[in-house]
CSV table of C-alpha atoms in Angstrom, one decimal:
chain,number,residue,atom,x,y,z
A,1,UNK,CA,-185.0,-135.0,147.6
A,2,UNK,CA,-182.3,-132.4,148.2
A,3,UNK,CA,-182.1,-131.8,144.4
A,4,UNK,CA,-185.9,-131.3,144.3
A,5,UNK,CA,-185.8,-128.7,147.1
A,6,UNK,CA,-183.0,-126.8,145.4
A,7,UNK,CA,-184.8,-126.7,142.1
A,8,UNK,CA,-188.0,-125.5,143.8
A,9,UNK,CA,-186.0,-122.8,145.5
A,10,UNK,CA,-184.7,-121.7,142.1
A,11,UNK,CA,-188.2,-121.7,140.7
A,12,UNK,CA,-189.4,-119.5,143.5
A,13,UNK,CA,-186.6,-117.0,142.8
A,14,UNK,CA,-187.6,-116.9,139.1
A,15,UNK,CA,-191.3,-116.5,140.0
A,16,UNK,CA,-190.4,-113.5,142.2
A,17,UNK,CA,-190.0,-111.4,139.0
A,18,UNK,CA,-192.9,-109.1,138.2
A,19,UNK,CA,-195.7,-110.9,136.4
A,20,UNK,CA,-195.5,-108.5,133.4
A,21,UNK,CA,-191.9,-109.5,132.9
A,22,UNK,CA,-192.7,-113.2,133.1
A,23,UNK,CA,-195.4,-112.8,130.6
A,24,UNK,CA,-193.1,-111.1,128.1
A,25,UNK,CA,-190.5,-113.9,128.7
A,26,UNK,CA,-193.1,-116.5,127.9
A,27,UNK,CA,-194.1,-114.7,124.7
A,28,UNK,CA,-190.5,-114.5,123.6
A,29,UNK,CA,-190.0,-118.2,124.3
A,30,UNK,CA,-193.2,-119.1,122.4
A,31,UNK,CA,-192.0,-117.0,119.4
A,32,UNK,CA,-188.6,-118.6,119.4
A,33,UNK,CA,-190.0,-122.1,119.6
A,34,UNK,CA,-192.7,-121.5,116.9
A,35,UNK,CA,-190.1,-120.2,114.4
A,36,UNK,CA,-187.4,-122.8,114.7
A,37,UNK,CA,-188.0,-125.3,111.9
A,38,UNK,CA,-187.0,-129.0,112.0
A,39,UNK,CA,-184.5,-128.5,109.2
A,40,UNK,CA,-182.6,-126.0,111.2
A,41,UNK,CA,-183.9,-122.8,109.5
A,42,UNK,CA,-185.8,-119.9,111.0
A,43,UNK,CA,-189.2,-118.6,110.0
A,44,UNK,CA,-188.2,-115.0,110.1
A,45,UNK,CA,-191.5,-113.6,108.8
A,46,UNK,CA,-193.4,-115.3,111.6
A,47,UNK,CA,-190.9,-114.2,114.2
A,48,UNK,CA,-191.3,-110.6,113.1
A,49,UNK,CA,-195.1,-110.9,113.5
A,50,UNK,CA,-195.0,-112.6,116.8
A,51,UNK,CA,-192.1,-111.0,118.7
A,52,UNK,CA,-189.7,-108.8,116.9
A,53,UNK,CA,-191.1,-105.3,116.8
A,54,UNK,CA,-188.8,-102.8,115.1
A,55,UNK,CA,-188.0,-99.3,116.1
A,56,UNK,CA,-187.3,-96.7,113.4
A,57,UNK,CA,-184.2,-94.6,113.4
A,58,UNK,CA,-184.8,-90.9,114.4
A,59,UNK,CA,-182.2,-88.8,112.6
A,60,UNK,CA,-184.4,-85.6,112.4
A,61,UNK,CA,-185.2,-85.1,116.0
A,62,UNK,CA,-184.1,-86.4,119.4
A,63,UNK,CA,-186.2,-88.8,121.4
A,64,UNK,CA,-187.4,-88.1,125.0
A,65,UNK,CA,-183.9,-88.9,126.2
A,66,UNK,CA,-182.3,-86.4,123.8
A,67,UNK,CA,-180.8,-89.2,121.7
A,68,UNK,CA,-180.8,-89.4,117.9
A,69,UNK,CA,-180.1,-92.4,115.7
A,70,UNK,CA,-179.0,-92.8,112.1
A,71,UNK,CA,-178.8,-96.0,110.1
A,72,UNK,CA,-175.5,-96.3,108.0
A,73,UNK,CA,-174.2,-98.9,105.5
A,74,UNK,CA,-171.0,-100.5,106.8
A,75,UNK,CA,-170.3,-102.8,103.9
A,76,UNK,CA,-172.5,-102.6,100.7
A,77,UNK,CA,-171.0,-105.9,99.4
A,78,UNK,CA,-172.5,-107.9,102.3
A,79,UNK,CA,-175.4,-105.7,103.2
A,80,UNK,CA,-174.1,-105.1,106.7
A,81,UNK,CA,-175.5,-102.0,108.3
A,82,UNK,CA,-175.4,-100.3,111.7
A,83,UNK,CA,-177.4,-97.9,113.8
A,84,UNK,CA,-175.5,-95.0,115.3
A,85,UNK,CA,-176.8,-93.4,118.5
A,86,UNK,CA,-175.6,-90.1,119.8
A,87,UNK,CA,-176.8,-87.4,122.1
A,88,UNK,CA,-176.6,-84.1,120.2
A,89,UNK,CA,-174.6,-81.5,122.0
A,90,UNK,CA,-176.3,-78.3,123.0
A,91,UNK,CA,-174.6,-75.0,122.5
A,92,UNK,CA,-173.5,-74.9,126.1
A,93,UNK,CA,-172.0,-78.5,126.1
A,94,UNK,CA,-170.3,-78.0,122.8
A,95,UNK,CA,-168.5,-75.0,124.2
A,96,UNK,CA,-167.5,-76.7,127.5
A,97,UNK,CA,-166.7,-80.1,126.2
A,98,UNK,CA,-165.8,-80.2,122.5
A,99,UNK,CA,-163.6,-83.3,122.9
A,100,UNK,CA,-164.3,-86.5,120.9
A,101,UNK,CA,-166.5,-89.1,122.6
A,102,UNK,CA,-165.8,-92.7,123.3
A,103,UNK,CA,-167.4,-95.2,120.9
A,104,UNK,CA,-169.2,-98.4,121.9
A,105,UNK,CA,-169.6,-100.9,119.2
A,106,UNK,CA,-172.6,-103.1,120.3
A,107,UNK,CA,-173.5,-106.6,119.1
A,108,UNK,CA,-177.0,-107.7,119.9
A,109,UNK,CA,-177.9,-111.2,121.2
A,110,UNK,CA,-180.3,-113.7,119.9
A,111,UNK,CA,-178.3,-117.0,119.5
A,112,UNK,CA,-176.7,-115.7,116.3
A,113,UNK,CA,-180.1,-116.3,114.7
A,114,UNK,CA,-182.6,-113.6,115.9
A,115,UNK,CA,-183.1,-109.9,116.3
A,116,UNK,CA,-181.4,-106.8,114.8
A,117,UNK,CA,-180.1,-103.4,115.8
A,118,UNK,CA,-183.7,-102.1,115.2
A,119,UNK,CA,-185.3,-104.6,117.5
A,120,UNK,CA,-187.1,-102.6,120.2
A,121,UNK,CA,-185.3,-104.0,123.3
A,122,UNK,CA,-181.9,-103.4,121.7
A,123,UNK,CA,-182.9,-100.0,120.4
A,124,UNK,CA,-184.0,-99.0,123.9
A,125,UNK,CA,-180.9,-100.4,125.6
A,126,UNK,CA,-178.5,-98.7,123.2
A,127,UNK,CA,-180.3,-95.4,123.6
A,128,UNK,CA,-179.9,-95.7,127.4
A,129,UNK,CA,-176.3,-96.6,127.2
A,130,UNK,CA,-175.6,-93.7,124.8
A,131,UNK,CA,-177.3,-91.3,127.2
A,132,UNK,CA,-175.6,-92.5,130.4
A,133,UNK,CA,-172.1,-92.9,129.0
A,134,UNK,CA,-172.1,-89.9,126.6
A,135,UNK,CA,-170.6,-92.3,124.1
A,136,UNK,CA,-171.5,-92.8,120.4
A,137,UNK,CA,-173.0,-96.2,120.3
A,138,UNK,CA,-172.8,-98.2,117.0
A,139,UNK,CA,-175.2,-101.2,117.0
A,140,UNK,CA,-174.2,-103.7,114.4
A,141,UNK,CA,-176.7,-105.5,112.1
A,142,UNK,CA,-174.5,-108.4,111.5
A,143,UNK,CA,-175.6,-111.3,109.2
A,144,UNK,CA,-177.6,-114.0,111.0
A,145,UNK,CA,-177.3,-117.7,111.0
A,146,UNK,CA,-178.1,-120.2,109.6
A,147,UNK,CA,-178.1,-118.3,106.3
A,148,UNK,CA,-174.7,-116.9,107.3
A,149,UNK,CA,-172.7,-119.3,109.5
A,150,UNK,CA,-169.4,-118.9,111.3
A,151,UNK,CA,-167.4,-116.7,110.7
A,152,UNK,CA,-169.8,-114.2,109.1
A,153,UNK,CA,-170.7,-112.4,112.3
A,154,UNK,CA,-167.1,-112.0,113.3
A,155,UNK,CA,-166.2,-110.8,109.8
A,156,UNK,CA,-169.0,-108.2,110.1
A,157,UNK,CA,-167.7,-107.0,113.4
A,158,UNK,CA,-164.2,-106.4,112.0
A,159,UNK,CA,-165.8,-104.7,109.0
A,160,UNK,CA,-167.6,-102.3,111.4
A,161,UNK,CA,-164.3,-101.4,113.0
A,162,UNK,CA,-162.7,-100.8,109.6
A,163,UNK,CA,-165.6,-98.6,108.7
A,164,UNK,CA,-165.2,-96.5,111.8
A,165,UNK,CA,-161.4,-96.3,111.2
A,166,UNK,CA,-161.6,-95.2,107.6
A,167,UNK,CA,-165.0,-93.5,107.0
A,168,UNK,CA,-166.3,-90.2,108.3
A,169,UNK,CA,-169.6,-90.6,110.1
A,170,UNK,CA,-172.5,-89.0,108.2
A,171,UNK,CA,-172.7,-85.2,108.4
A,172,UNK,CA,-175.9,-85.3,110.4
A,173,UNK,CA,-173.9,-86.8,113.3
A,174,UNK,CA,-172.3,-83.6,114.8
A,175,UNK,CA,-170.0,-85.3,117.2
A,176,UNK,CA,-166.5,-86.8,116.9
A,177,UNK,CA,-165.4,-90.2,118.1
A,178,UNK,CA,-162.2,-91.0,120.0
A,179,UNK,CA,-160.4,-93.9,118.3
A,180,UNK,CA,-158.4,-94.5,121.4
A,181,UNK,CA,-161.5,-95.2,123.4
A,182,UNK,CA,-163.3,-97.8,121.4
A,183,UNK,CA,-165.2,-100.4,123.4
A,184,UNK,CA,-166.7,-103.6,122.1
A,185,UNK,CA,-169.9,-104.7,123.8
A,186,UNK,CA,-172.5,-107.3,123.4
A,187,UNK,CA,-175.0,-109.6,125.2
A,188,UNK,CA,-175.4,-113.3,124.9
A,189,UNK,CA,-174.3,-114.3,121.3
A,190,UNK,CA,-173.3,-110.7,120.8
A,191,UNK,CA,-170.8,-111.0,123.7
A,192,UNK,CA,-169.3,-114.0,122.0
A,193,UNK,CA,-168.9,-111.9,118.9
A,194,UNK,CA,-167.3,-109.1,120.8
A,195,UNK,CA,-164.7,-111.4,122.3
A,196,UNK,CA,-163.7,-113.0,118.9
A,197,UNK,CA,-163.6,-109.6,117.1
A,198,UNK,CA,-161.4,-108.2,119.9
A,199,UNK,CA,-159.1,-111.3,119.6
A,200,UNK,CA,-158.9,-110.8,115.8
A,201,UNK,CA,-158.4,-107.1,115.9
A,202,UNK,CA,-155.7,-107.0,118.5
A,203,UNK,CA,-153.8,-109.9,116.7
A,204,UNK,CA,-153.4,-107.7,113.6
A,205,UNK,CA,-149.8,-107.8,112.2
A,206,UNK,CA,-149.7,-104.0,112.0
A,207,UNK,CA,-151.2,-101.7,114.6
A,208,UNK,CA,-154.8,-100.9,113.6
A,209,UNK,CA,-156.0,-97.3,113.6
A,210,UNK,CA,-158.5,-98.1,116.3
A,211,UNK,CA,-157.3,-99.1,119.8
A,212,UNK,CA,-159.7,-101.2,121.8
A,213,UNK,CA,-160.1,-99.8,125.2
A,214,UNK,CA,-162.4,-102.4,126.8
A,215,UNK,CA,-164.8,-105.2,126.4
A,216,UNK,CA,-168.3,-105.2,127.9
A,217,UNK,CA,-169.7,-108.8,127.9
A,218,UNK,CA,-173.3,-109.3,129.2
A,219,UNK,CA,-174.6,-112.9,129.8
A,220,UNK,CA,-171.9,-114.2,127.4
A,221,UNK,CA,-172.8,-117.1,125.2
A,222,UNK,CA,-170.0,-119.6,125.2
A,223,UNK,CA,-170.4,-123.4,125.5
A,224,UNK,CA,-168.9,-126.8,125.1
A,225,UNK,CA,-169.9,-130.4,124.7
A,226,UNK,CA,-169.9,-130.9,128.5
A,227,UNK,CA,-172.8,-129.3,130.3
A,228,UNK,CA,-172.0,-126.9,133.1
A,229,UNK,CA,-173.5,-127.2,136.5
A,230,UNK,CA,-175.6,-124.1,136.0
A,231,UNK,CA,-177.0,-125.3,132.7
A,232,UNK,CA,-178.1,-128.5,134.4
A,233,UNK,CA,-179.4,-126.9,137.6
A,234,UNK,CA,-181.5,-124.3,135.7
A,235,UNK,CA,-182.8,-126.6,132.9
A,236,UNK,CA,-186.6,-126.3,132.9
A,237,UNK,CA,-186.4,-123.5,135.5
A,238,UNK,CA,-184.8,-120.4,134.0
A,239,UNK,CA,-186.5,-118.5,131.2
A,240,UNK,CA,-185.4,-118.1,127.6
A,241,UNK,CA,-182.2,-120.3,127.5
A,242,UNK,CA,-182.6,-124.1,127.8
A,243,UNK,CA,-180.5,-126.9,126.4
A,244,UNK,CA,-182.7,-127.6,123.4
A,245,UNK,CA,-182.8,-124.0,122.2
A,246,UNK,CA,-179.1,-123.5,122.9
A,247,UNK,CA,-178.2,-126.6,120.9
A,248,UNK,CA,-180.3,-125.4,118.0
A,249,UNK,CA,-178.5,-122.0,118.0
A,250,UNK,CA,-175.0,-123.6,118.1
A,251,UNK,CA,-176.0,-126.0,115.3
A,252,UNK,CA,-177.3,-123.1,113.2
A,253,UNK,CA,-174.1,-121.0,113.7
A,254,UNK,CA,-171.2,-123.4,113.7
A,255,UNK,CA,-169.7,-125.0,110.6
A,256,UNK,CA,-171.7,-128.0,109.4
A,257,UNK,CA,-170.6,-131.0,111.3
A,258,UNK,CA,-168.8,-129.1,114.1
A,259,UNK,CA,-169.7,-129.7,117.7
A,260,UNK,CA,-169.8,-127.3,120.7
A,261,UNK,CA,-166.1,-127.7,121.4
A,262,UNK,CA,-165.4,-125.7,118.3
A,263,UNK,CA,-163.2,-122.7,119.1
A,264,UNK,CA,-166.0,-120.3,118.3
A,265,UNK,CA,-168.0,-121.8,121.2
A,266,UNK,CA,-165.5,-123.1,123.6
A,267,UNK,CA,-162.8,-120.6,124.7
A,268,UNK,CA,-161.9,-121.6,128.2
A,269,UNK,CA,-159.6,-124.6,127.7
A,270,UNK,CA,-161.5,-127.4,129.4
A,271,UNK,CA,-161.8,-129.3,126.1
A,272,UNK,CA,-158.8,-128.0,124.2
A,273,UNK,CA,-156.1,-125.3,124.1
A,274,UNK,CA,-157.1,-121.9,125.5
A,275,UNK,CA,-157.1,-119.1,122.9
A,276,UNK,CA,-154.0,-117.0,122.4
A,277,UNK,CA,-154.8,-113.5,123.5
A,278,UNK,CA,-152.5,-110.7,122.1
A,279,UNK,CA,-150.9,-108.3,124.4
A,280,UNK,CA,-153.2,-105.6,123.3
A,281,UNK,CA,-156.3,-107.6,124.2
A,282,UNK,CA,-158.3,-105.1,126.3
A,283,UNK,CA,-159.6,-105.1,129.9
A,284,UNK,CA,-163.0,-106.7,130.2
A,285,UNK,CA,-166.2,-106.3,132.3
A,286,UNK,CA,-168.1,-109.6,132.5
A,287,UNK,CA,-171.7,-109.5,133.7
A,288,UNK,CA,-173.1,-112.7,135.2
A,289,UNK,CA,-176.7,-113.4,136.3
A,290,UNK,CA,-177.3,-115.8,139.2
A,291,UNK,CA,-180.4,-117.3,137.5
A,292,UNK,CA,-178.8,-117.5,134.0
A,293,UNK,CA,-177.9,-121.0,132.8
A,294,UNK,CA,-174.8,-119.4,131.1
A,295,UNK,CA,-173.4,-118.1,134.4
A,296,UNK,CA,-170.8,-120.8,134.7
A,297,UNK,CA,-169.5,-120.0,131.2
A,298,UNK,CA,-169.2,-116.4,132.1
A,299,UNK,CA,-167.2,-117.2,135.2
A,300,UNK,CA,-165.0,-119.6,133.3
A,301,UNK,CA,-164.3,-117.0,130.7
A,302,UNK,CA,-163.3,-114.4,133.4
A,303,UNK,CA,-161.0,-117.0,135.0
A,304,UNK,CA,-159.4,-117.7,131.6
A,305,UNK,CA,-158.7,-114.0,131.1
A,306,UNK,CA,-157.0,-113.8,134.6
A,307,UNK,CA,-154.8,-116.9,133.7
A,308,UNK,CA,-153.8,-115.0,130.6
A,309,UNK,CA,-152.8,-112.0,132.7
A,310,UNK,CA,-155.7,-109.8,131.4
A,311,UNK,CA,-157.6,-107.3,133.5
A,312,UNK,CA,-161.2,-108.4,134.2
A,313,UNK,CA,-164.0,-107.2,136.4
A,314,UNK,CA,-166.9,-109.6,137.1
A,315,UNK,CA,-170.2,-107.9,137.9
A,316,UNK,CA,-172.8,-110.4,139.4
A,317,UNK,CA,-176.5,-109.8,139.8
A,318,UNK,CA,-177.7,-112.7,142.0
A,319,UNK,CA,-181.3,-112.6,140.9
A,320,UNK,CA,-180.8,-111.8,137.2
A,321,UNK,CA,-182.0,-114.1,134.5
A,322,UNK,CA,-180.7,-114.3,130.9
A,323,UNK,CA,-181.5,-111.1,129.0
A,324,UNK,CA,-182.7,-109.3,132.1
A,325,UNK,CA,-181.7,-106.0,130.5
A,326,UNK,CA,-184.6,-106.4,128.1
A,327,UNK,CA,-186.8,-105.2,130.9
A,328,UNK,CA,-186.3,-101.6,132.2
A,329,UNK,CA,-188.7,-102.3,135.0
A,330,UNK,CA,-186.2,-104.6,136.7
A,331,UNK,CA,-183.9,-102.7,139.1
A,332,UNK,CA,-180.9,-104.7,137.9
A,333,UNK,CA,-181.2,-103.1,134.5
A,334,UNK,CA,-180.6,-99.7,135.9
A,335,UNK,CA,-177.7,-101.0,138.0
A,336,UNK,CA,-176.2,-102.6,134.9
A,337,UNK,CA,-176.2,-99.3,133.0
A,338,UNK,CA,-174.5,-97.6,135.9
A,339,UNK,CA,-171.8,-100.3,135.9
A,340,UNK,CA,-171.3,-99.8,132.2
A,341,UNK,CA,-170.9,-96.1,132.7
A,342,UNK,CA,-168.4,-96.6,135.5
A,343,UNK,CA,-166.3,-99.0,133.4
A,344,UNK,CA,-166.2,-96.7,130.4
A,345,UNK,CA,-165.3,-93.7,132.6
A,346,UNK,CA,-162.6,-95.7,134.4
A,347,UNK,CA,-160.5,-96.2,131.3
A,348,UNK,CA,-158.5,-93.1,130.3
A,349,UNK,CA,-157.8,-92.6,126.6
A,350,UNK,CA,-154.3,-93.4,125.3
A,351,UNK,CA,-152.8,-91.6,122.3
A,352,UNK,CA,-152.6,-93.6,119.1
A,353,UNK,CA,-149.2,-93.4,117.5
């Protein structure tokens, strides 16, 4: 009886969201479920028709926010591309602030299997982050599972950092980037990618030309064979993420035959050794939603960082569901962007020697 009362209270909190948001969430769920095949593959054509509307880049003129975007090729051999967002300086700002800007490398979510940098929710989010932080945002079109399993997405993240370190941005991007203020950011599966790319990059035997200044992890997608309390409590209650979909995504991404205790999924030590984090592993901001089944994974991740002596800031939104940042109408979305801006501004650049 007490469990039923608690679940009904959770349902009431979810139902408190605007009806238009709930309708969009239902459409997303229906699109995901309709395109997951029994053989573990994805019907991408159908998903693009049902859900995944694409936004074009706008290199020629700024949008209403004053932000431009350019699509670039990161690695021609793998087909990895990225969309670069920047707010073009005016004559006045160029004179008063000619300094290079921080760069935020963003990895979109979607269970390693869906979406792209051009997907409208991610295009809109990256534009807003670019505007509010004055950073150059590089949104990565990493290769998707199950066509490209672990570790392809991590490889593509590293390739993007190498691209930024060794390649001049296209001439139509008239701003410089500060290689000492490079942030890795991502949501859901993208947050998982950001963590693993940071771990790899900072473990390099020789100091890389880019110094990672911080991690921004939103609704991070980690897991394990044992279900967390939040996964069980919110099963059938919270939108978007449930156990069936989550298991499908892990099975699509992890090596064939691996379970959810694989080091790509399970990073917090309950079912095996904790990851080794290099000294240069950057400070992190971990965003947790109180109505997100993945919230316990996010808190465990933050606790692991603290045990490793790493600086971490946990930002909690008690009424936030998974992927709440898809919906600009939700007040927490604006608050999230403000937190991202504060985190970026709090980290002063360090010289690269």
